[in-house]
PDB file of C-alpha atoms in Angstrom:
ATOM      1  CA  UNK A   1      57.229 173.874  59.604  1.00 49.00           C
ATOM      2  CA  UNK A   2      59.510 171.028  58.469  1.00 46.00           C
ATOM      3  CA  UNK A   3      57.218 168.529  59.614  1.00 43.00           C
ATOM      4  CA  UNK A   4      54.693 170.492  56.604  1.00 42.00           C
ATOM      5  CA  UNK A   5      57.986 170.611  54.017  1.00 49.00           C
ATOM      6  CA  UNK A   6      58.774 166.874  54.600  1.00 48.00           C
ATOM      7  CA  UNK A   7      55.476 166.007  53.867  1.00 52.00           C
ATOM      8  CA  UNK A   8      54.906 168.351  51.329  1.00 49.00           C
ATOM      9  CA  UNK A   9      57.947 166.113  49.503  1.00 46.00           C
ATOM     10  CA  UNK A  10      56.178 162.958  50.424  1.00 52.00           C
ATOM     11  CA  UNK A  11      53.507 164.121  48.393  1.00 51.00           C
ATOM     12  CA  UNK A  12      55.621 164.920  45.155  1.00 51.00           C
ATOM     13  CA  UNK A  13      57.422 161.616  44.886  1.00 45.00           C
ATOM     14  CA  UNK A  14      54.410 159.714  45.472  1.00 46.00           C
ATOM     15  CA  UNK A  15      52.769 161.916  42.662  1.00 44.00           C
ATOM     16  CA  UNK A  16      55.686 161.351  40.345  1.00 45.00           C
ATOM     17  CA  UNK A  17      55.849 157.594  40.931  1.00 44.00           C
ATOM     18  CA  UNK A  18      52.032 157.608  40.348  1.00 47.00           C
ATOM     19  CA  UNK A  19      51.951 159.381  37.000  1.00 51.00           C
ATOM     20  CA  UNK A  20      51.351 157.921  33.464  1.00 49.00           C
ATOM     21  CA  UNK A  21      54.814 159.297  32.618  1.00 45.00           C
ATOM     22  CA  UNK A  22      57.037 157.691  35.041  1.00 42.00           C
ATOM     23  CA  UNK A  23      56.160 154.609  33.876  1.00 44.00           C
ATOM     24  CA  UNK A  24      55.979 155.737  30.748  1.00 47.00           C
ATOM     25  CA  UNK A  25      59.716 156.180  30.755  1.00 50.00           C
ATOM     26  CA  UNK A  26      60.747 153.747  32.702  1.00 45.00           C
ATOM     27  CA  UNK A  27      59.144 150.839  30.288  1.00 47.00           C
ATOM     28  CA  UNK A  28      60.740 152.641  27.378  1.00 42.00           C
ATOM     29  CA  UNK A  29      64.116 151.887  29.125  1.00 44.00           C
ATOM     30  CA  UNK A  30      63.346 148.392  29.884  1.00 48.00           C
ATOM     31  CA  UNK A  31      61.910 148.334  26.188  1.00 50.00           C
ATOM     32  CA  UNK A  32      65.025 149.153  24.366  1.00 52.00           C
ATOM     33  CA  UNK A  33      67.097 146.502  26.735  1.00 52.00           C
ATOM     34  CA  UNK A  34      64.801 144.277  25.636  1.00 62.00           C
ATOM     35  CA  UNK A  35      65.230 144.970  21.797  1.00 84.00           C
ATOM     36  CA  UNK A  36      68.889 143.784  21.693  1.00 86.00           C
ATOM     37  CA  UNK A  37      68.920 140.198  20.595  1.00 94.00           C
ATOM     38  CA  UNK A  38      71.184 138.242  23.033  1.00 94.00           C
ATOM     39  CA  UNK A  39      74.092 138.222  20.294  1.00 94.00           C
ATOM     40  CA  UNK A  40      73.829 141.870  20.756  1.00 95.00           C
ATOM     41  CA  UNK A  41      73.658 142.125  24.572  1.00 96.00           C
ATOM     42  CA  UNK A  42      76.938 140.182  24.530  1.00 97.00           C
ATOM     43  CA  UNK A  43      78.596 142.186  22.027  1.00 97.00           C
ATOM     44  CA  UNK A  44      77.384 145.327  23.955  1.00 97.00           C
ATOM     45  CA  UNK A  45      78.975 143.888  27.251  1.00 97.00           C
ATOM     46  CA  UNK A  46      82.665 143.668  25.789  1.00 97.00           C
ATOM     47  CA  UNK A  47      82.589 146.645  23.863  1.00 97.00           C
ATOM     48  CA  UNK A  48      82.121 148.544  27.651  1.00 97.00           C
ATOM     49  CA  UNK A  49      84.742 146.554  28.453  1.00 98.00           C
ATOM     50  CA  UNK A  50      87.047 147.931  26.080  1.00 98.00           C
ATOM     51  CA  UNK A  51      87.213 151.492  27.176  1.00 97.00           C
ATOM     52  CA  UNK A  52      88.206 150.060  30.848  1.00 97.00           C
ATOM     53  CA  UNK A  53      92.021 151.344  31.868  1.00 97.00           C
ATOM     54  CA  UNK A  54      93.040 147.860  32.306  1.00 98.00           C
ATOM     55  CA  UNK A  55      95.301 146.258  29.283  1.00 98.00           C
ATOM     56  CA  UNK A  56      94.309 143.207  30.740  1.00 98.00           C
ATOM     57  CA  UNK A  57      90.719 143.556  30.501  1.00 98.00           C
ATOM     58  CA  UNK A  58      90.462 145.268  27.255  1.00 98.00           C
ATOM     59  CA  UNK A  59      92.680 142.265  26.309  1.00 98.00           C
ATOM     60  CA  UNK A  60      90.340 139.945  27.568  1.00 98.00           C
ATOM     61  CA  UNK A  61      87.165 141.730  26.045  1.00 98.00           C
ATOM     62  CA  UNK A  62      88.517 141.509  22.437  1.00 98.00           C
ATOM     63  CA  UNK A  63      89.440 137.946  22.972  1.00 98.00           C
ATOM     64  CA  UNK A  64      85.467 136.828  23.897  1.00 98.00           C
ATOM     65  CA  UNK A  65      84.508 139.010  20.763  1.00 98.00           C
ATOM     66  CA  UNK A  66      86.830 137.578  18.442  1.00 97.00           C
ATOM     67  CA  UNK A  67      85.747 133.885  19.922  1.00 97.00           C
ATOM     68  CA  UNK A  68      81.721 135.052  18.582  1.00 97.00           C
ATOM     69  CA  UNK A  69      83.033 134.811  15.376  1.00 96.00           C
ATOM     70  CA  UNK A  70      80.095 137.571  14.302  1.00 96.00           C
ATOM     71  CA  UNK A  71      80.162 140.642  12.372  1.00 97.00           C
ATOM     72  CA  UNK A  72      79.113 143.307  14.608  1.00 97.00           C
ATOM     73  CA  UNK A  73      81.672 141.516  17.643  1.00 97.00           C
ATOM     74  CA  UNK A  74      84.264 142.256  15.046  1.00 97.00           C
ATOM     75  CA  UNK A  75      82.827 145.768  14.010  1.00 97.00           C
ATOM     76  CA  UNK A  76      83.120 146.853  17.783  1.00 97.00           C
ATOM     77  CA  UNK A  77      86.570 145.330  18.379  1.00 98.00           C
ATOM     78  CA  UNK A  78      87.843 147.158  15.621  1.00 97.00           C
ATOM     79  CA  UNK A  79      87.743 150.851  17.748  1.00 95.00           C
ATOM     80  CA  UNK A  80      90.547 149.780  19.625  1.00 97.00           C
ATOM     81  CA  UNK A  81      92.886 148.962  16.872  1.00 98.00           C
ATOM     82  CA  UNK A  82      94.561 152.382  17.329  1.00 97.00           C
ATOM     83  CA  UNK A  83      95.052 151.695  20.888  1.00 98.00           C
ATOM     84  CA  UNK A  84      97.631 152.835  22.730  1.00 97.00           C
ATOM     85  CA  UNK A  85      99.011 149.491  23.980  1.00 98.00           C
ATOM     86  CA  UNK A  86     101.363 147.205  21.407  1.00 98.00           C
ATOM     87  CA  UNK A  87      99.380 144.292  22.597  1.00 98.00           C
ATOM     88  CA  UNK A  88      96.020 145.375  22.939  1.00 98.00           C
ATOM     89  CA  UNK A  89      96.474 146.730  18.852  1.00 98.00           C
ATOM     90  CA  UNK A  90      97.679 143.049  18.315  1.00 98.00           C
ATOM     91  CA  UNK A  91      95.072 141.970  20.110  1.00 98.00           C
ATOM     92  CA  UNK A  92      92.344 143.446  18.491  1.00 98.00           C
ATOM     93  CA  UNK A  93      93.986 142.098  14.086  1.00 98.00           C
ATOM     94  CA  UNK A  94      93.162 138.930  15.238  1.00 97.00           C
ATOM     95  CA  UNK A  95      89.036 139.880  16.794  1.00 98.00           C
ATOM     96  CA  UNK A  96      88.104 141.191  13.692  1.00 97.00           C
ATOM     97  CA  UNK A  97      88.592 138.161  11.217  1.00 93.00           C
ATOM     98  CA  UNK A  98      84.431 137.630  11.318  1.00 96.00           C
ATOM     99  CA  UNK A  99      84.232 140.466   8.749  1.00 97.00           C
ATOM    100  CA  UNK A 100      83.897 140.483   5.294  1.00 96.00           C
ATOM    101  CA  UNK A 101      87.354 139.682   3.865  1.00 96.00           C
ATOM    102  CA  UNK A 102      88.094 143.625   1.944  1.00 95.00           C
ATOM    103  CA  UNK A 103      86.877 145.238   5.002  1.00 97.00           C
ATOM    104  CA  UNK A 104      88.920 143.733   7.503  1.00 97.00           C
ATOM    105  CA  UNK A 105      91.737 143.512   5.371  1.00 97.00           C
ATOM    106  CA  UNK A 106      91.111 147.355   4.816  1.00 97.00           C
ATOM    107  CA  UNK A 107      91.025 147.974   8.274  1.00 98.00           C
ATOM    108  CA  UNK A 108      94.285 146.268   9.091  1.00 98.00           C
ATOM    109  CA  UNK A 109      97.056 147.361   6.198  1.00 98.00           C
ATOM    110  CA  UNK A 110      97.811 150.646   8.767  1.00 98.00           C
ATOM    111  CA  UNK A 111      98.829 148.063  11.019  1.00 98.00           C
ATOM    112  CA  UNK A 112     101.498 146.650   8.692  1.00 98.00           C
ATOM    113  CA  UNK A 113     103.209 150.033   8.852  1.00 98.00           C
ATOM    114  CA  UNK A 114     103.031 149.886  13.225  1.00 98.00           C
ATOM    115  CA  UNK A 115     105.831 151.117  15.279  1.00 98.00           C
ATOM    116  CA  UNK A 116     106.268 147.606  16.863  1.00 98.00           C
ATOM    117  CA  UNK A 117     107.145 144.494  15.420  1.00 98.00           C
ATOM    118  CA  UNK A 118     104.141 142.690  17.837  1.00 98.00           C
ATOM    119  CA  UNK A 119     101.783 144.615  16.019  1.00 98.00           C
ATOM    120  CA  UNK A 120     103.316 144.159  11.953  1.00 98.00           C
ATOM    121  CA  UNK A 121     103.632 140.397  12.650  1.00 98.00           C
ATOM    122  CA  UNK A 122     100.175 139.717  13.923  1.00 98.00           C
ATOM    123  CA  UNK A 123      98.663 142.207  11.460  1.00 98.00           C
ATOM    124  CA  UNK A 124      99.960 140.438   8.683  1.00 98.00           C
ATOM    125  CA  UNK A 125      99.153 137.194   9.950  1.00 98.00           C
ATOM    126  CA  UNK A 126      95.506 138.473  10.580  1.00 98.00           C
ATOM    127  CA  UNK A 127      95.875 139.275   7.166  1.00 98.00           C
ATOM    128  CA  UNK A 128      96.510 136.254   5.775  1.00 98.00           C
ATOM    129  CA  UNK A 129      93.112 134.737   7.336  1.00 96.00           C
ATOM    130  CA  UNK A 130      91.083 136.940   5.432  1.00 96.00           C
ATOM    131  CA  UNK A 131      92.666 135.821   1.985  1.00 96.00           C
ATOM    132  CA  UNK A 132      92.015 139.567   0.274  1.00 97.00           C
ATOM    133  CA  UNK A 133      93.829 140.350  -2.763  1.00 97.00           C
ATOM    134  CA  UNK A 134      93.995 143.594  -2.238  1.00 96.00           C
ATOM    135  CA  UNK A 135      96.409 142.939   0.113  1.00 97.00           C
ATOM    136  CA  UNK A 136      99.081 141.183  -1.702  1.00 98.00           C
ATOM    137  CA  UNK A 137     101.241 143.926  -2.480  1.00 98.00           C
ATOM    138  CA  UNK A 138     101.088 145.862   0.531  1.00 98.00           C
ATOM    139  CA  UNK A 139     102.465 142.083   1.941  1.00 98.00           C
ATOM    140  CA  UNK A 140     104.744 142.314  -0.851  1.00 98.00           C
ATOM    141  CA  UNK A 141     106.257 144.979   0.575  1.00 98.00           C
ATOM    142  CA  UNK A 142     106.508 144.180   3.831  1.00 98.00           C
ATOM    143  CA  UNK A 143     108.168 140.265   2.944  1.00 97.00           C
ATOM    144  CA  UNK A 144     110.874 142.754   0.836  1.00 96.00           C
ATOM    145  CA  UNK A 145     111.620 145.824   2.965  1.00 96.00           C
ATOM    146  CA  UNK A 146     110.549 145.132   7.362  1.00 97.00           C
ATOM    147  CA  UNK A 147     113.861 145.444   9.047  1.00 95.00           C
ATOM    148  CA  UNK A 148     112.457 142.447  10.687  1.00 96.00           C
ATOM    149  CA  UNK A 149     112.484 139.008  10.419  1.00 96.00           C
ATOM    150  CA  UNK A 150     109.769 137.566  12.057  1.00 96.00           C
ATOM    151  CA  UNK A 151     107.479 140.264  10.629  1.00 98.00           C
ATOM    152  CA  UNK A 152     109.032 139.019   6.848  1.00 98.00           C
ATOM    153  CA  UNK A 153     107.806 135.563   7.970  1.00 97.00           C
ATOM    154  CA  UNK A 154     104.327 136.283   9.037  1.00 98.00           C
ATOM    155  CA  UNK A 155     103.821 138.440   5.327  1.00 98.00           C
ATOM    156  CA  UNK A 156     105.611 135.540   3.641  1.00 98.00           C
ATOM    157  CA  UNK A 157     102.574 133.220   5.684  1.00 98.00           C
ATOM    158  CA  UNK A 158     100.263 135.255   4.335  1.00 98.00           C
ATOM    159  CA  UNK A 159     101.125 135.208   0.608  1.00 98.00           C
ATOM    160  CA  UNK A 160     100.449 131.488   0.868  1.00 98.00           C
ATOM    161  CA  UNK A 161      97.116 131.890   2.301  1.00 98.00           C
ATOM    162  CA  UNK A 162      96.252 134.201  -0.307  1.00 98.00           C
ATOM    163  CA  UNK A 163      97.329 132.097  -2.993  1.00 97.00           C
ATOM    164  CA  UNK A 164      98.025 134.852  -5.589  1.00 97.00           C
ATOM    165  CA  UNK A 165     100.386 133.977  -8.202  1.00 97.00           C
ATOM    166  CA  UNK A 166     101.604 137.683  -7.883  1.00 97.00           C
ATOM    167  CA  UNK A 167     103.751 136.884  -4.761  1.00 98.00           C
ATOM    168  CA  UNK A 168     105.174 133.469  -6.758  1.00 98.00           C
ATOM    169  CA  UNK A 169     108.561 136.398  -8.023  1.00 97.00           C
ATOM    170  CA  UNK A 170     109.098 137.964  -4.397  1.00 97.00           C
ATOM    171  CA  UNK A 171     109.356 134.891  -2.807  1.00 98.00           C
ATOM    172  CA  UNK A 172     111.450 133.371  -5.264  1.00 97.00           C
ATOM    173  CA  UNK A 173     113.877 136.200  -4.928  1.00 96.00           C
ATOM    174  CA  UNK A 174     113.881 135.550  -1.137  1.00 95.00           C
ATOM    175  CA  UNK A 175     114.348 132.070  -1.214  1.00 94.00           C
ATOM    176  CA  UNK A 176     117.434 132.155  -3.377  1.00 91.00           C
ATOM    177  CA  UNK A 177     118.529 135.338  -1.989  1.00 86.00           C
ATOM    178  CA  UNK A 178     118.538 137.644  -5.155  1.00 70.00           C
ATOM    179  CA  UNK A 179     115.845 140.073  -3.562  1.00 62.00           C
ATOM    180  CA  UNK A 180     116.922 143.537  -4.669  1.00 53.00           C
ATOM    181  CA  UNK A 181     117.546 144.269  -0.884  1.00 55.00           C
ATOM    182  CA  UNK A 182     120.454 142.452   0.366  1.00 46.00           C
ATOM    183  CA  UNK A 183     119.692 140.162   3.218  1.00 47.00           C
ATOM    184  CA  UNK A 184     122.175 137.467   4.616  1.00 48.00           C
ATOM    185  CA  UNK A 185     120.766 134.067   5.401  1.00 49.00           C
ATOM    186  CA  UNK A 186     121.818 133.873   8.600  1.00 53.00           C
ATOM    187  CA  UNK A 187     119.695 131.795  11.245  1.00 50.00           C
ATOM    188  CA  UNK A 188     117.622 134.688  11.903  1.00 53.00           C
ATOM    189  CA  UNK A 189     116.300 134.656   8.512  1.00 88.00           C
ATOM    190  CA  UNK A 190     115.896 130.747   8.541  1.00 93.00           C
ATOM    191  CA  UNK A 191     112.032 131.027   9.611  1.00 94.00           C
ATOM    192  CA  UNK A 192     111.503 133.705   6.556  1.00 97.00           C
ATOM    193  CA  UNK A 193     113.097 130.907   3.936  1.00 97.00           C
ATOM    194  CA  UNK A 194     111.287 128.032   5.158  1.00 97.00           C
ATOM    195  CA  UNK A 195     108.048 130.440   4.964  1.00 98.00           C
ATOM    196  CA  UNK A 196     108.996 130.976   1.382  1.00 98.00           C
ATOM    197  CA  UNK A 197     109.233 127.621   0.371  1.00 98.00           C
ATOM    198  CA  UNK A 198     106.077 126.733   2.351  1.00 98.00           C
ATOM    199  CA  UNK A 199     104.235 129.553   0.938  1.00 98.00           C
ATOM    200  CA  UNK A 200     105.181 128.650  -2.748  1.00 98.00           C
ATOM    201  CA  UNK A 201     103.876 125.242  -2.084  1.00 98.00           C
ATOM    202  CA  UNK A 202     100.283 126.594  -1.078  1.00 98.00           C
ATOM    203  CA  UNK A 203     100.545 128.707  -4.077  1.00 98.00           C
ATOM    204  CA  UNK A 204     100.764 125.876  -6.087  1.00 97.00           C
ATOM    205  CA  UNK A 205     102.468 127.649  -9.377  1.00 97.00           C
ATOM    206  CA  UNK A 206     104.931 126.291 -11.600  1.00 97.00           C
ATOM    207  CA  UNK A 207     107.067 129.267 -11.838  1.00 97.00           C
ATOM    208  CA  UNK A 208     108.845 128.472  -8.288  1.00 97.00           C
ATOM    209  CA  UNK A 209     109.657 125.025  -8.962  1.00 98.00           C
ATOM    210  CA  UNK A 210     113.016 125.804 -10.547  1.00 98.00           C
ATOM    211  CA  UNK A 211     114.273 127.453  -7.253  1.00 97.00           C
ATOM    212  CA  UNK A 212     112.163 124.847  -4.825  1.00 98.00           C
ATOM    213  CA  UNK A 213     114.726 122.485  -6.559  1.00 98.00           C
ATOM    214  CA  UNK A 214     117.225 124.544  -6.405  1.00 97.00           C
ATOM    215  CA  UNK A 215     116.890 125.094  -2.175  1.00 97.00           C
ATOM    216  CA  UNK A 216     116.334 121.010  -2.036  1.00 98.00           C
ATOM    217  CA  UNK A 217     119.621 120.568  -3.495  1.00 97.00           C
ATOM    218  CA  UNK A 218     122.272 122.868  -2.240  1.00 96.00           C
ATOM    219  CA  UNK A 219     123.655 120.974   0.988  1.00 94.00           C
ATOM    220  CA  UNK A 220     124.563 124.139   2.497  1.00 93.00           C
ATOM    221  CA  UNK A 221     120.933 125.158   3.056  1.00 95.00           C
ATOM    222  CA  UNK A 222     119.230 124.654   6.418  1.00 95.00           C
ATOM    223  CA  UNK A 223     117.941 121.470   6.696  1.00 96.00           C
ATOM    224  CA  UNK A 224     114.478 123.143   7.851  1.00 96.00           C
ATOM    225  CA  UNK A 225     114.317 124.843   4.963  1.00 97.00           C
ATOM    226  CA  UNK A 226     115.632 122.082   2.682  1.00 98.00           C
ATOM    227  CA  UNK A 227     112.531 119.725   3.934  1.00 98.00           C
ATOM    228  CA  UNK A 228     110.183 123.249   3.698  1.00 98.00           C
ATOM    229  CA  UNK A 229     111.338 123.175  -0.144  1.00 98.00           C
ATOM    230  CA  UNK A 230     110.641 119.338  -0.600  1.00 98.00           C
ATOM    231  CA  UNK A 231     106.813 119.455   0.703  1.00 98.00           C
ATOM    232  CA  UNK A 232     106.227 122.389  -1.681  1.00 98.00           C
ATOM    233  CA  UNK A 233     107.317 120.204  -4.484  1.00 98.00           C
ATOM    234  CA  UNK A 234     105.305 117.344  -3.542  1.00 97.00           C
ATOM    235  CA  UNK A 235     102.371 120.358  -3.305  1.00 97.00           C
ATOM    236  CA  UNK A 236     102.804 121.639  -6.322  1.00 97.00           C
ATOM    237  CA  UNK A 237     103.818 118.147  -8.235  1.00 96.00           C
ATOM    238  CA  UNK A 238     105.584 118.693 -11.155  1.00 96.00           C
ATOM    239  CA  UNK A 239     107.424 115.799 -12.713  1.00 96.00           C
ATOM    240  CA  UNK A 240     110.696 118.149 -12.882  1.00 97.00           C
ATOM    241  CA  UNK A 241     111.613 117.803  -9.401  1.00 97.00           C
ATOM    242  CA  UNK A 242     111.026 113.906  -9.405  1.00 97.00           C
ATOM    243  CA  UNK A 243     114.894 114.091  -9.577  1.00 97.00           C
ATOM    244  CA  UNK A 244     115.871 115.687  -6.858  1.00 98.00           C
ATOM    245  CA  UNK A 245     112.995 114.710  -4.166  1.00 97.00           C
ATOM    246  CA  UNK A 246     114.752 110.747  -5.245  1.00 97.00           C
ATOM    247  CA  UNK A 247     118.256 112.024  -4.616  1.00 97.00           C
ATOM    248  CA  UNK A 248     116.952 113.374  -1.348  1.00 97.00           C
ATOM    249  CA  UNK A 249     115.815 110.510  -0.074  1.00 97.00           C
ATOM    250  CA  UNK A 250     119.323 109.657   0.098  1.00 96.00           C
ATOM    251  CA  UNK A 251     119.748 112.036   2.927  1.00 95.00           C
ATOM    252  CA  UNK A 252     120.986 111.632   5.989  1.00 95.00           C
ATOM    253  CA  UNK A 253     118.213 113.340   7.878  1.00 96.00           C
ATOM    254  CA  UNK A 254     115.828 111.049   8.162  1.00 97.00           C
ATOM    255  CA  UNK A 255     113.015 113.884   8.331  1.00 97.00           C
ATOM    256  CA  UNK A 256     113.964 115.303   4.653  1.00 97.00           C
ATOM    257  CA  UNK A 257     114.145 111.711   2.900  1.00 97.00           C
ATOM    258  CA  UNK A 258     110.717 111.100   4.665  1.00 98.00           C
ATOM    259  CA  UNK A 259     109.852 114.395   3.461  1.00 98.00           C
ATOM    260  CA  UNK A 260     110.698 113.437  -0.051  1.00 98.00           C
ATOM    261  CA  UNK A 261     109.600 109.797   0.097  1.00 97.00           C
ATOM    262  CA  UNK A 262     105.929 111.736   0.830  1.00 97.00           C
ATOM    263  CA  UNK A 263     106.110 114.236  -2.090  1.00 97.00           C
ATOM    264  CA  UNK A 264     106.727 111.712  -4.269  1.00 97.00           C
ATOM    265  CA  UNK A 265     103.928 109.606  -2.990  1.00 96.00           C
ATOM    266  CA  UNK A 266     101.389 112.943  -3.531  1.00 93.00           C
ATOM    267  CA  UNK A 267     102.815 113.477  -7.148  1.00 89.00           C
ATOM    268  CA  UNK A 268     102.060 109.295  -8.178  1.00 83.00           C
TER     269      UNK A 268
END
């Protein structure tokens, strides 16, 4: 009796293997692997990747999709950017660049509002690469009121990679400390002045020239932020600070009056 079941079973499979829709099925399978273009097959690799339980690899999976540099690798990097890891959310601002620039910076102004300073900073330096408008004031915002410096740095960054004469007041204000919110120029805030200064020199408007001058002048300044100010005048080169990018010359640190000799050089 099993000897007649075990063959009986025999029989089946070898009917089922045999039949027009076995293969059938199995060819659409290998069909629709065969559809994905190889872009897409390596896409679809890392995006598996990314629900793993390992930081590390999901980490590593949005690194080799931001490195494509393609649309859909940046479309499928972009589920994770409510992950629950600080650095897998920081992670992920910086994979999804490829995209046009209002979507991507659409999908990353939440991020400027994050929990952890990891994830503000990079945001808004992810930001910054894709050069929207529409985030300006939302940057604005963030280079006035984040209770942290670094994060004020990275949105001051970004301002100048933008380029819109919008941010030309706020950065002003926090380069010769007359922001509305009261912050001390201490040496934690010395990376947030010297992005300032750098940023108004990308900007390239005349409007900050009076307090680029101003920064390049007072002695008390750090001298970071003193050679910051004289590069964005040679940037920007108006004949007004001619003045004081000669008297810095003069300096004593030889990086400054190199600094000035070379803005002065850009403005002839």
């Amino acid at each position: 009796m099993r000897f007649l079941r075990t063959s009986a079973l025999r029989k089946g499979l070898l009917v089922l293997f045999a039949s027009p829709v076995f293969f059938a099925g199995a060819s659409f399978a290998h069909g629709q692997a065969n559809a994905l273009t190889p872009v897409q097959q390596r896409i679809e690799v890392q995006r598996r990747r990314l629900s793993s339980s390992d930081v590390e690899e999901r980490r590593d999976a949005l690194m080799k999709l931001g490195a494509m540099n393609h649309p859909d690798a940046s479309r499928a990097a972009m589920s994770v950017l409510n992950d629950p890891e600080a650095i897998v959310r920081a992670t992920a601002a910086h994979a999804i660049e490829a995209l046009p620039a209002s979507e991507a910076a659409a999908a990353l102004l939440p991020l400027l509002k994050d929990k952890q300073e990891l994830v503000r900073r990079e945001a808004a330096h992810a930001i910054g690469a894709t050069r929207s408008r529409t985030a300006v004031q939302p940057l604005i915002e963030v280079l006035t009121n984040d209770k942290e410096a670094a994060v004020r740095a990275a949105a001051a960054i970004a301002l100048g990679r933008i380029g819109d004469e919008a941010a030309v007041v706020p950065l002003v204000e926090i380069l010769s400390g007359s922001s509305s919110k009261k912050k001390s120029k201490t040496r934690d805030d010395e990376f947030v002045l010297r992005a300032a200064a750098h940023s108004l020199g990308e900007i390239r408007s005349r409007a900050g020239v009076p307090a680029l001058i101003a920064t390049l002048n007072n002695d008390s300044n750090p001298i970071d932020v003193r050679r910051a100010a004289a590069n964005a005048l040679g940037l920007i080169g108006d004949s007004s600070a001619m003045p004081a990018l000669k008297a810095a010359i003069a300096s004593n640190d030889p990086y400054l009056s190199q600094t000035a000799k070379e803005a002065l050089r850009r403005m002839h």
